[in-house]
XYZ file of C-alpha atoms in Angstrom:
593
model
C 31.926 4.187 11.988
C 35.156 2.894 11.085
C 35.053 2.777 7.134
C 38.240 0.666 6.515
C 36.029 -2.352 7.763
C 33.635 -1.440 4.945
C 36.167 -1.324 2.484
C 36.992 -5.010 3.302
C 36.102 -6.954 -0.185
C 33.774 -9.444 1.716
C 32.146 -6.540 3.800
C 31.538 -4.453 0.101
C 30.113 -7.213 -1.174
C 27.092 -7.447 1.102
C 26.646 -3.374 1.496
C 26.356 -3.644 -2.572
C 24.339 -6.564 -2.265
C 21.581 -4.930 -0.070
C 21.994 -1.722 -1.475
C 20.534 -3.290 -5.088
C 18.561 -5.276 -3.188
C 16.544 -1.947 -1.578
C 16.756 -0.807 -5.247
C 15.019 -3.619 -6.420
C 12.303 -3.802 -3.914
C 10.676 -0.689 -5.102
C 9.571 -2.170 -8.893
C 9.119 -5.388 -6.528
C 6.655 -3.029 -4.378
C 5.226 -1.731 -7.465
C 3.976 -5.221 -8.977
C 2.802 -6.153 -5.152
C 0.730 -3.029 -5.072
C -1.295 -3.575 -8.678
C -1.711 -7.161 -7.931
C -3.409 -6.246 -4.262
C -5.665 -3.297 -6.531
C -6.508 -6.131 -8.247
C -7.400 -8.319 -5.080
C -9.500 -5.535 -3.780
C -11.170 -5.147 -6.765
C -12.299 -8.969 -7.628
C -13.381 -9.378 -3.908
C -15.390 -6.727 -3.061
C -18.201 -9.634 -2.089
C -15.711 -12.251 -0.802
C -15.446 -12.755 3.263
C -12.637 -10.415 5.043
C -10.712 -13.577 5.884
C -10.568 -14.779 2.365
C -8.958 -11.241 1.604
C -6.584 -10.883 4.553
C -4.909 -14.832 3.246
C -4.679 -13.081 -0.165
C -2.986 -9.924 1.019
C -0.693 -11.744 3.523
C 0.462 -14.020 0.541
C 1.219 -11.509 -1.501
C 3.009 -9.411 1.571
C 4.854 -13.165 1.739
C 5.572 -13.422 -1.886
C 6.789 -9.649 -1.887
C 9.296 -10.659 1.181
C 10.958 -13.834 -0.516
C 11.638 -12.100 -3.607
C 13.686 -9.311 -1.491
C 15.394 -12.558 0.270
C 16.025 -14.168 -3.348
C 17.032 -11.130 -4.604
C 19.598 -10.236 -2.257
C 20.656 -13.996 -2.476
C 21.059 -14.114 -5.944
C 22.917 -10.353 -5.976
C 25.300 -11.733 -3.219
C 26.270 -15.240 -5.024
C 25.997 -13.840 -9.210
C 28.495 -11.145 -8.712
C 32.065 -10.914 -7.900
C 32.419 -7.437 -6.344
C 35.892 -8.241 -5.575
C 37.060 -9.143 -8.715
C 34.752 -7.813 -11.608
C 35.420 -5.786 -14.208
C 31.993 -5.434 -15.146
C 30.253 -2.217 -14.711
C 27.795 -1.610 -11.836
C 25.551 -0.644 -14.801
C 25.730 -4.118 -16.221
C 23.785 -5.999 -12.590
C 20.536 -4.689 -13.895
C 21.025 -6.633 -17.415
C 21.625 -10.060 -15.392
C 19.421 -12.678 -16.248
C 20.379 -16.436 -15.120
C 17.883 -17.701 -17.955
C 20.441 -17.493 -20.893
C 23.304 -18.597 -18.467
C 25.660 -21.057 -20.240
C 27.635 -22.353 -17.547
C 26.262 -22.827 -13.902
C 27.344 -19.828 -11.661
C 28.121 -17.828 -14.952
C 25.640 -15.117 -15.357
C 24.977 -14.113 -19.036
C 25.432 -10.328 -20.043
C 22.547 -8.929 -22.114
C 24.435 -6.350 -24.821
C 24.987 -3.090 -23.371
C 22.669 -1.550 -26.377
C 19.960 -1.603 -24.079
C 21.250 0.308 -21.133
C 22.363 3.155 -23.960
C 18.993 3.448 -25.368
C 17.559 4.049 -21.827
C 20.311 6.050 -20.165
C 17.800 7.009 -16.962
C 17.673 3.336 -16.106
C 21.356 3.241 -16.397
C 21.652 6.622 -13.925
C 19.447 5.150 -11.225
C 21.407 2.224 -11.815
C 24.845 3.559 -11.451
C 23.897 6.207 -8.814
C 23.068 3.131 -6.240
C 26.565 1.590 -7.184
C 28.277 4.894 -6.267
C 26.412 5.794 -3.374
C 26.031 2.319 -2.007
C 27.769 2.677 1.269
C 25.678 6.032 2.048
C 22.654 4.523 0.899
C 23.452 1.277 3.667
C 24.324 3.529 6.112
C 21.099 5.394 6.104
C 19.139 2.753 5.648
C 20.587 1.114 8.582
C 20.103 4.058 10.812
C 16.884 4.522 9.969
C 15.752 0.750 10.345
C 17.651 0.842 13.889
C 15.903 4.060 14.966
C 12.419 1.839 14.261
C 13.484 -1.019 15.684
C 14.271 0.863 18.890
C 10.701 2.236 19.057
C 9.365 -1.048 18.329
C 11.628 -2.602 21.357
C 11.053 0.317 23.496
C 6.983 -0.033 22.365
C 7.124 -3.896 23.386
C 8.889 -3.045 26.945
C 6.881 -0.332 27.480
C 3.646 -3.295 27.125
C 5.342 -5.275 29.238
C 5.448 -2.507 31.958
C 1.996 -2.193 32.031
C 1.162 -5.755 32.329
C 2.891 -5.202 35.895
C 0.862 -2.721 37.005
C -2.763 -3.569 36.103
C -5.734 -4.567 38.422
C -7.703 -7.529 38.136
C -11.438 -7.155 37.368
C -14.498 -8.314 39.461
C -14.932 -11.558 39.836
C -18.177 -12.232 37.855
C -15.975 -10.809 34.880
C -13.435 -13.220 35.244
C -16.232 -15.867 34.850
C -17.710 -14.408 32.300
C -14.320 -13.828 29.760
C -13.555 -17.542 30.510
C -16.264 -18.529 29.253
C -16.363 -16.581 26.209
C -12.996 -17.749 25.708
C -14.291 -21.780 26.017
C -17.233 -20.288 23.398
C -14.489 -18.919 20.860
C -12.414 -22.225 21.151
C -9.425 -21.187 22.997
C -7.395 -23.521 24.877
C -4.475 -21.601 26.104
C -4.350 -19.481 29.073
C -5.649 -15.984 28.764
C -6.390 -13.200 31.775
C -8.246 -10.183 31.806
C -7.217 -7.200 33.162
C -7.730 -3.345 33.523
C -5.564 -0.594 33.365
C -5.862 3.359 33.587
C -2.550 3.767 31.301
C -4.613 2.526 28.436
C -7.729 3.782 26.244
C -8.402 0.968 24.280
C -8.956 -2.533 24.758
C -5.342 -4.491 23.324
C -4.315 -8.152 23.235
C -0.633 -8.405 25.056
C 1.556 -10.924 24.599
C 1.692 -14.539 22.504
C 2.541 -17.885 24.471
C 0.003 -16.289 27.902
C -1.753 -13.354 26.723
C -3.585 -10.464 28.671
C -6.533 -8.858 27.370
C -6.113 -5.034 28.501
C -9.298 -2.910 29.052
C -9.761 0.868 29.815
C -10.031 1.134 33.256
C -13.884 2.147 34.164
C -15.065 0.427 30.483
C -16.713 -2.691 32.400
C -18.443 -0.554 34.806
C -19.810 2.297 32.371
C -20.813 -0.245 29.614
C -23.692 -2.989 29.464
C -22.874 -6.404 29.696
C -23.687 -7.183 26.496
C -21.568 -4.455 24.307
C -18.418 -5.814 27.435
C -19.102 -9.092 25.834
C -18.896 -8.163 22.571
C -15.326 -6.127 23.057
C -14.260 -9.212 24.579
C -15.276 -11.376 21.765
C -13.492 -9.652 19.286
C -10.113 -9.401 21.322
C -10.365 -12.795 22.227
C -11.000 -13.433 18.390
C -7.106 -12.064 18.286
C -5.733 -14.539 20.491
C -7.038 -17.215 18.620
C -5.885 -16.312 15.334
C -2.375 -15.496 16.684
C -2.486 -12.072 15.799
C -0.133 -10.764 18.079
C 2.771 -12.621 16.452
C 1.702 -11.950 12.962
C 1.789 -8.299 13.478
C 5.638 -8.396 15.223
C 6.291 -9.843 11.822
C 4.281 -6.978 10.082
C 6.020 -4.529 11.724
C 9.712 -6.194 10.926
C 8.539 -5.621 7.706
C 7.351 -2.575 7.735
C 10.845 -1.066 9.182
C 12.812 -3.038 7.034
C 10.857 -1.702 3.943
C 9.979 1.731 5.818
C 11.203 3.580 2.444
C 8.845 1.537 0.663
C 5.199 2.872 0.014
C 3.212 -0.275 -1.329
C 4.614 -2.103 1.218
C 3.061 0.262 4.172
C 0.214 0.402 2.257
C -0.359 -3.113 1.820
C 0.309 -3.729 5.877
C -2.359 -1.059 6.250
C -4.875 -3.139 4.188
C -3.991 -6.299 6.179
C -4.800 -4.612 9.439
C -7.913 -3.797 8.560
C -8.887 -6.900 7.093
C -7.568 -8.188 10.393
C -10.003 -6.197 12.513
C -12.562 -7.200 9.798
C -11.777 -10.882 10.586
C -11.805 -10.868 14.378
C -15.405 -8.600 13.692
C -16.694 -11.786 12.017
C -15.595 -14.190 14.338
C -16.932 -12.133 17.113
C -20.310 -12.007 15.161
C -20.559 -15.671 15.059
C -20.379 -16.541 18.691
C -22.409 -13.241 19.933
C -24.927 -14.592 16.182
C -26.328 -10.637 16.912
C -25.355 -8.354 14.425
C -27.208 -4.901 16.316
C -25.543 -5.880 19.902
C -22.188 -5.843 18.034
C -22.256 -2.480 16.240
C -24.243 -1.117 19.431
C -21.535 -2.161 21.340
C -18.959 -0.545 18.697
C -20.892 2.870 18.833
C -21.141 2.806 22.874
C -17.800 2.469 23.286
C -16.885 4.981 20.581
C -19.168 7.332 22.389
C -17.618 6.068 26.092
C -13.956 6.991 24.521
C -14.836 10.075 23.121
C -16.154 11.222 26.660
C -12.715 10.465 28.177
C -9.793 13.026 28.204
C -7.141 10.495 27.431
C -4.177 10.149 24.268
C -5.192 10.016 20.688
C -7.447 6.413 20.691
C -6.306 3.673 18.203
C -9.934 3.636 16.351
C -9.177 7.301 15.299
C -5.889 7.035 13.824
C -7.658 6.573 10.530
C -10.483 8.850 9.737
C -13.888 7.023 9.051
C -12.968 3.662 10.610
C -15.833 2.992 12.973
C -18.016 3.728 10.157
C -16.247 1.707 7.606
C -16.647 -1.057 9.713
C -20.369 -0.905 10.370
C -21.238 -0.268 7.018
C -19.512 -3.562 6.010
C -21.203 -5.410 8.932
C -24.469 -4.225 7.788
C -24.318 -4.078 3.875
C -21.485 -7.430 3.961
C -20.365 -5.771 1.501
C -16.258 -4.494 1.953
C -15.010 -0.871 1.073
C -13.931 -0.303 -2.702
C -10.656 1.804 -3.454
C -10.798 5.314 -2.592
C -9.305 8.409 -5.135
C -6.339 8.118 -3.021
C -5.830 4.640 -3.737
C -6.799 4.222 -6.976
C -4.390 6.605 -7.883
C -1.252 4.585 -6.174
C -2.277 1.740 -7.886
C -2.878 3.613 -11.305
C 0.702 4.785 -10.935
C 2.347 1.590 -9.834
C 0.962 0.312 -13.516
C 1.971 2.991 -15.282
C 5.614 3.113 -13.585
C 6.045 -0.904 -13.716
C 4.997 -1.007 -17.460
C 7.392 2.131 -18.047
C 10.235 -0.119 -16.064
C 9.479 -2.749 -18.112
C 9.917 -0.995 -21.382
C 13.168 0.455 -20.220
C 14.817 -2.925 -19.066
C 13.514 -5.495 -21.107
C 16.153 -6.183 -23.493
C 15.938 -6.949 -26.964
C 18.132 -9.955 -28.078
C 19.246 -11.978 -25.274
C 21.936 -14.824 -26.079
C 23.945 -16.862 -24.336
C 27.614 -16.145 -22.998
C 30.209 -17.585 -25.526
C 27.712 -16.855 -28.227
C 27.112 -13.556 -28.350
C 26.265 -11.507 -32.250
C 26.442 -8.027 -32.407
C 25.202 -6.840 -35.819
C 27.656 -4.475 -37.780
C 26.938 -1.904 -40.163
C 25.381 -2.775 -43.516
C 28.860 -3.088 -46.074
C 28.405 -0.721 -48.754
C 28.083 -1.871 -52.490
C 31.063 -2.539 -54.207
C 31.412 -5.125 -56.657
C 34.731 -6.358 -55.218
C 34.462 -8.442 -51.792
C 37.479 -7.364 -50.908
C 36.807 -3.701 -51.539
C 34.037 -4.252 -48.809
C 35.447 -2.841 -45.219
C 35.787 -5.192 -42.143
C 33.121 -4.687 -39.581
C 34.089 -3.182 -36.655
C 34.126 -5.910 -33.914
C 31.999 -5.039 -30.382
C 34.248 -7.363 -27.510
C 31.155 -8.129 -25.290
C 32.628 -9.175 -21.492
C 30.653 -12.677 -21.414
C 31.481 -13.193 -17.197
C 33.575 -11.288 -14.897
C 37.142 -12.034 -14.453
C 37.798 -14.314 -11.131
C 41.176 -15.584 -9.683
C 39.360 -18.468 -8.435
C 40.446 -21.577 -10.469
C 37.558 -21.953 -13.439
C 35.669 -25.161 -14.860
C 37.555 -26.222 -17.868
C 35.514 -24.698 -21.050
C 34.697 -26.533 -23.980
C 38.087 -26.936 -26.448
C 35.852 -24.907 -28.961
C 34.799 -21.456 -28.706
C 33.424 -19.363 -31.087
C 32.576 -15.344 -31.609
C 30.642 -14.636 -34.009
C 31.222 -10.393 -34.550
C 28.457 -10.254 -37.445
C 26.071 -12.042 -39.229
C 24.534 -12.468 -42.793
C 24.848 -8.202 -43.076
C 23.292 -7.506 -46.459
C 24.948 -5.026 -48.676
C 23.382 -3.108 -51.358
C 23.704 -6.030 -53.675
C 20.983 -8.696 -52.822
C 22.047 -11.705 -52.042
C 25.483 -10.694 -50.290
C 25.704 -11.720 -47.466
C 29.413 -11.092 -44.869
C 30.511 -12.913 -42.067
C 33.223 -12.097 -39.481
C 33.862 -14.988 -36.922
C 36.500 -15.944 -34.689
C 36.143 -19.394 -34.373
C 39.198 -21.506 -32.040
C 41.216 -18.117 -32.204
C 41.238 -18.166 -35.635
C 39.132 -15.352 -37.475
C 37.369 -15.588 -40.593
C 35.179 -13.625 -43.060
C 33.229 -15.195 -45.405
C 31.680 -13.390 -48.250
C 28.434 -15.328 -49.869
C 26.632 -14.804 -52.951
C 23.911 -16.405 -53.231
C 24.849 -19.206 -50.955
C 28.067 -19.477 -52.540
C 31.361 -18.471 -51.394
C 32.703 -15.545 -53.178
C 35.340 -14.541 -50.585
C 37.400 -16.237 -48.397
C 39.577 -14.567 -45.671
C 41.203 -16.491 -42.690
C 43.699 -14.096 -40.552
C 43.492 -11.291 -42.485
C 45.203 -13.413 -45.656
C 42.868 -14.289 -48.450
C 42.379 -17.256 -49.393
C 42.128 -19.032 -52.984
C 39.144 -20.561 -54.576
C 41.062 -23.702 -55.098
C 41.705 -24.171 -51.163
C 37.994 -23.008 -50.559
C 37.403 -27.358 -50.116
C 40.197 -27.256 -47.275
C 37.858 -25.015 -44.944
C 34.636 -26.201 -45.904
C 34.089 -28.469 -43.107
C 34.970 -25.592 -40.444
C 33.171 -23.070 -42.465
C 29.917 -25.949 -42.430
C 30.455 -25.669 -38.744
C 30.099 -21.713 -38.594
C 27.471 -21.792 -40.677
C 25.640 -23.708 -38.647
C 26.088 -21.990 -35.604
C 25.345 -19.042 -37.450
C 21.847 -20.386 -38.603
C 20.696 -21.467 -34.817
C 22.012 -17.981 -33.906
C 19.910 -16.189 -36.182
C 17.183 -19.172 -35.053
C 17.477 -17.823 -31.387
C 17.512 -14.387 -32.891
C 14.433 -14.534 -34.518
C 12.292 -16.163 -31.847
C 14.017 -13.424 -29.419
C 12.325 -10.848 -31.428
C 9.262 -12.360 -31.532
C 8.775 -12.556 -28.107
C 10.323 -8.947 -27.622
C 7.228 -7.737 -30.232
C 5.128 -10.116 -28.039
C 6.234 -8.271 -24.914
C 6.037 -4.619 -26.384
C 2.505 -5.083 -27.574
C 1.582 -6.551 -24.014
C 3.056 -3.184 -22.505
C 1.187 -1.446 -25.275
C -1.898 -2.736 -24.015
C -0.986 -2.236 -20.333
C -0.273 1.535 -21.299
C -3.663 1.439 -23.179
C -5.376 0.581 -19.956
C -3.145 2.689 -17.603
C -4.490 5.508 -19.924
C -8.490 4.686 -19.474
C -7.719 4.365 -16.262
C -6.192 7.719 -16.042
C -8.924 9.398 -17.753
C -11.305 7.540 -15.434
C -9.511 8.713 -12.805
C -9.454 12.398 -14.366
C -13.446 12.039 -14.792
C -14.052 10.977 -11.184
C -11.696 13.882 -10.192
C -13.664 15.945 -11.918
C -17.409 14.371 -11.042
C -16.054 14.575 -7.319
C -15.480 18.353 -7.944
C -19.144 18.655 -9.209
C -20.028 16.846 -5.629
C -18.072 18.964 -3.677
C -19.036 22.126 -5.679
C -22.748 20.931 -4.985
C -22.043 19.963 -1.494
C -20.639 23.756 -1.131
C -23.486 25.304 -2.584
C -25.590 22.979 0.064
C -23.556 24.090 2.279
C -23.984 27.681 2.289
C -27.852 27.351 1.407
C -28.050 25.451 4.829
C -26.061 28.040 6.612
C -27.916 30.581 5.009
C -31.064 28.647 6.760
C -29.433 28.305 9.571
C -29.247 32.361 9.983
C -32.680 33.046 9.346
C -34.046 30.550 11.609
C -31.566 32.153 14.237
C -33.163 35.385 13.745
C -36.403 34.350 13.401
C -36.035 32.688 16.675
C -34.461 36.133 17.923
C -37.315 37.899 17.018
C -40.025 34.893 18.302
C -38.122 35.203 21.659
C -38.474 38.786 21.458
C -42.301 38.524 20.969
C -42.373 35.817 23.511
C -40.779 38.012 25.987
C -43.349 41.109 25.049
C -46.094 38.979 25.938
C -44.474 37.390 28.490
C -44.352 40.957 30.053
C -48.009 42.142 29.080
C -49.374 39.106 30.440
C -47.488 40.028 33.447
C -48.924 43.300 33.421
C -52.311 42.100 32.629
C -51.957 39.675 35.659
C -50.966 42.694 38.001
C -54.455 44.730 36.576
C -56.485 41.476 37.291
C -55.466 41.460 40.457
C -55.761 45.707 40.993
C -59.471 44.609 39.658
C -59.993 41.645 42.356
C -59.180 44.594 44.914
C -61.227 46.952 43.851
C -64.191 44.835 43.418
C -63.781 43.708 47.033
C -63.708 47.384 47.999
C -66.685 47.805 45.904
C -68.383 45.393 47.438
C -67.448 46.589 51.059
C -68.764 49.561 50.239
C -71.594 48.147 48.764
C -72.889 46.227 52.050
C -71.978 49.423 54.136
C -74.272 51.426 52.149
C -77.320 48.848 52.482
C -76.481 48.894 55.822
C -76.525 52.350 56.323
C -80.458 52.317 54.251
C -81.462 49.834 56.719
C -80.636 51.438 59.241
C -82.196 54.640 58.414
C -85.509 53.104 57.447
C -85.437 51.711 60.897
C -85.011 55.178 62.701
C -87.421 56.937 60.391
C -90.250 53.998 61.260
C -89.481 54.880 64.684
C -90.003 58.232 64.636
C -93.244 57.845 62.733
C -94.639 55.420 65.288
C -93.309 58.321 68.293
C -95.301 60.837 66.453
C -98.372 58.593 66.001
C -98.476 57.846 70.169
C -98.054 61.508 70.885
C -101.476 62.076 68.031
């Protein structure tokens, strides 16, 4: 990188100018994030589309105040020029600005009682270029993905197959249903897992190749719906912005968080919209579930739906209950500590006595009591720089200018009051008693109490400017006790809401603790039933054998019996036939009688 271009004035003066402007974004981020807490908190009932307008305002608001920001860094201050420390940009406030283009300087007091401000402040001026540079490289490096993301889209589109034809009729006429009058296709493609939404002024609904075969038609439909629900809110362009945004502010942590909660509002939306056309609540989450199920099945990349644990369910739960998904311990915390570190901010930057330029009292020391005015030291005068120097030619100022180094300081004595102003380069001092001159010193020479009448119209001036000073002073102060009892009670409620935090933290450790001791009870269960169904299998498989065996004696039993009987028949065969011969022989021996 060739660093003499960076050292050009007009090139320095926009690295500085972003670099602040980064530095600003993260209190920016900070008030973003507690407002969107309290978003998510007031609408846990309201519809997801009410929420995602909310959130993309405030995403909106956060953006323009970067852009005004850097706007107002780039056109307040002279980096070529100024004398003014970098310190100094953070006490800027175009509110007490006297002259257009002339930034008032809030005294420097402020930045020494809160020296870290005045580090973080100063390390950004030092390191400004660095900072930039990194920045840059980093924001490139994104953008290149995001590019290289988009072509990669546009690559598939080229390559996909076109779906059967009773599909085609059926997507266009969801797409008349959901009101859409541009030209859409539908497509498949085996490079992709999830059904996506490609391109803005003709865009392609992508589907997982397989998806319209393995699903019903009615949990198809009801994918379709809810991509098609994209298209017609322009999604696809909304989230190029988002992610513009999100590498610009990649550093930024209430910023990613916030684009997280709009995408999931988003998909909330398009769920709603689908809902209304399909007007079937079960068929939707069905469908949801199926194809969570279908997905899971597949051995493809990482899906989109699990990039966030517990989305599916989140999502049916708010479909069923319509009720939308409070803050979790995570979040709760971020936002806890984005209070607590924009009320701390605020504390350490919010300065005390703001004047205008040209009129500008510092407050001496109290002059110690002396009975002689003259005896009374001059207060040591604090040169304020009012605007930075500039070679450009200046608007003519008024003819009379005056600086007013310290006002009605008390001494011991009551009712003595001192005055040291320079008023049309001519400085004064002006020693009261009373209300009544005691002391008169113009340029350092003292001045009679007969002459007194000479300066009385000029000193009538000065005191007059002295009294709307102290005017301006005293409703400064007000407002400054105003402010700190407003951070008071902000740190009051950052603090219950710390020790709610702490007591959730520690009821959630109970839970857990209990869920544990569940836990092991059930495995515990689990074990005995595992051996009790050991030793049931064992005793099923010890009578499985004995009736075996008694199956094998039945049938040793069948054969004998039949034996048995066999030999049952032969023997009252063999008696027959022995009666037989022994009749015959009887009836022989009776013939031969």
């Amino acid at each position: 990188m060739n660093w003499n271009i960076i050292d050009r004035p007009a090139v320095r003066e926009w690295i500085e100018a972003l670099c602040f402007t980064l530095m600003h974004s993260l209190w920016q981020g900070l008030v973003a994030a507690i407002l969107v807490g309290i978003v998510l908190l007031t609408t846990r009932k309201s519809k997801p589309v009410f929420r995602y307008n909310l959130l993309a305002l405030l995403m909106v608001l956060f953006v323009a105040g970067a852009v005004t920001t850097f706007g107002f860094m780039l056109k307040s201050v002279d980096f070529t020029s100024t004398s003014v420390p970098h310190s100094m940009l953070w006490e800027q406030d175009p509110v007490f600005s006297d002259e257009a283009g002339a930034p008032a300087i809030v005294a420097a007091g402020l930045v020494t009682e809160h020296g870290w401000v005045r580090h973080i402040v100063d390390f950004f001026a030092a390191n400004a270029q660095l900072i930039v540079t990194v920045w840059f490289l980093v924001f490139a490096l994104k953008s290149l993905q995001a590019i290289s993301g988009l072509f990669y889209l546009n690559k598939i589109t080229k390559t996909v197959s076109a779906p059967e034809m009773k599909w085609l009729v059926r997507f266009y006429e969801l797409a008349e249903r959901m009101g859409i009058k541009q030209e859409t296709e539908l497509c498949e493609s085996a490079q992709v897992t999830v059904p996506m939404v490609v391109g803005f002024l003709k865009p392609v609904v992508l589907v997982p190749l397989g998806m319209l075969a393995n699903l019903s038609a009615g949990q198809v439909e009801a994918i379709l719906l809810h991509e098609l629900a994209h298209i017609r809110r322009r999604d696809y362009l909304i989230n190029l912005v988002q992610i513009f945004c999100e590498n610009v502010f990649f550093f930024n942590p209430a910023v990613l968080w916030i684009s997280r909660l709009i995408r999931e509002e988003r998909e909330h939306c398009c769920d709603d919209l689908a809902i209304s056309v399909m007007r079937n609540k079960a068929s939707f989450i069905l469908a949801l579930v199926s194809f969570q199920e279908y997905n899971q099945s597949r051995p493809a990349f990482e899906m989109a739906f699990s990039k966030k644990r517990n989305h599916l369910l989140d999502r049916i739960k708010r479909i069923v209950n319509n009720n939308n998904k409070p803050l979790d311990a995570m979040e709760k915390l971020f936002v806890t500590f984005s209070l607590a570190a924009a009320i701390a901010l605020s504390a350490a930057t919010a300065p005390e006595r703001p004047v205008k330029s040209g009129k500008i009292p510092a407050m001496t020391e109290p002059a110690p009591s002396s009975a002689s005015t003259r005896a009374t030291p001059r207060a040591k005068v604090h040169r304020l720089v009012t605007s930075p120097p500039d070679t450009l030619p200046k608007k003519k100022l008024r003819s009379v200018e005056t600086e007013i180094h310290s006002a009605n300081v008390r001494s011991a004595r009551e009712g003595i009051s001192t005055y040291n102003v320079t008023r049309n380069n001519r400085q004064y001092e002006i020693v009261k008693r009373n209300g009544k001159i005691i002391s008169l010193w113009v340029d350092d020479q003292e001045i009679a109490q007969s002459d007194y009448p000479k300066y009385q119209p000029e000193i009538d001036k000065i005191m007059e400017e002295v009294k709307i000073q102290h005017e301006l002073a005293e409703k400064q102060r007000e407002q400054a006790e105003e402010m700190r009892k407003v951070a008071e009670g902000q740190r009051r409620l950052a603090e219950k809401q710390r020790e709610e935090a702490a007591q959730m933290r520690l009821e959630a450790e109970k839970q857990r603790e209990h869920a544990s001791e569940m836990r092991l009870h059930a495995n515990a269960n689990r074990d005995e039933a595992a051996k009790m169904r050991l030793e049931a299998e064992k005793q099923r498989e010890a009578a499985e054998g004995m009736r075996k065996q008694a199956d094998l004696m039945r049938l040793e039993a069948d054969k004998q019996r039949e034996q048995a009987e066999v030999q049952r028949k032969k023997s009252r065969g063999n008696a027959s036939g022995g009666g037989k011969r022994a009749r015959g022989l009887y009836e022989e021996a009776g013939t031969d009688n």
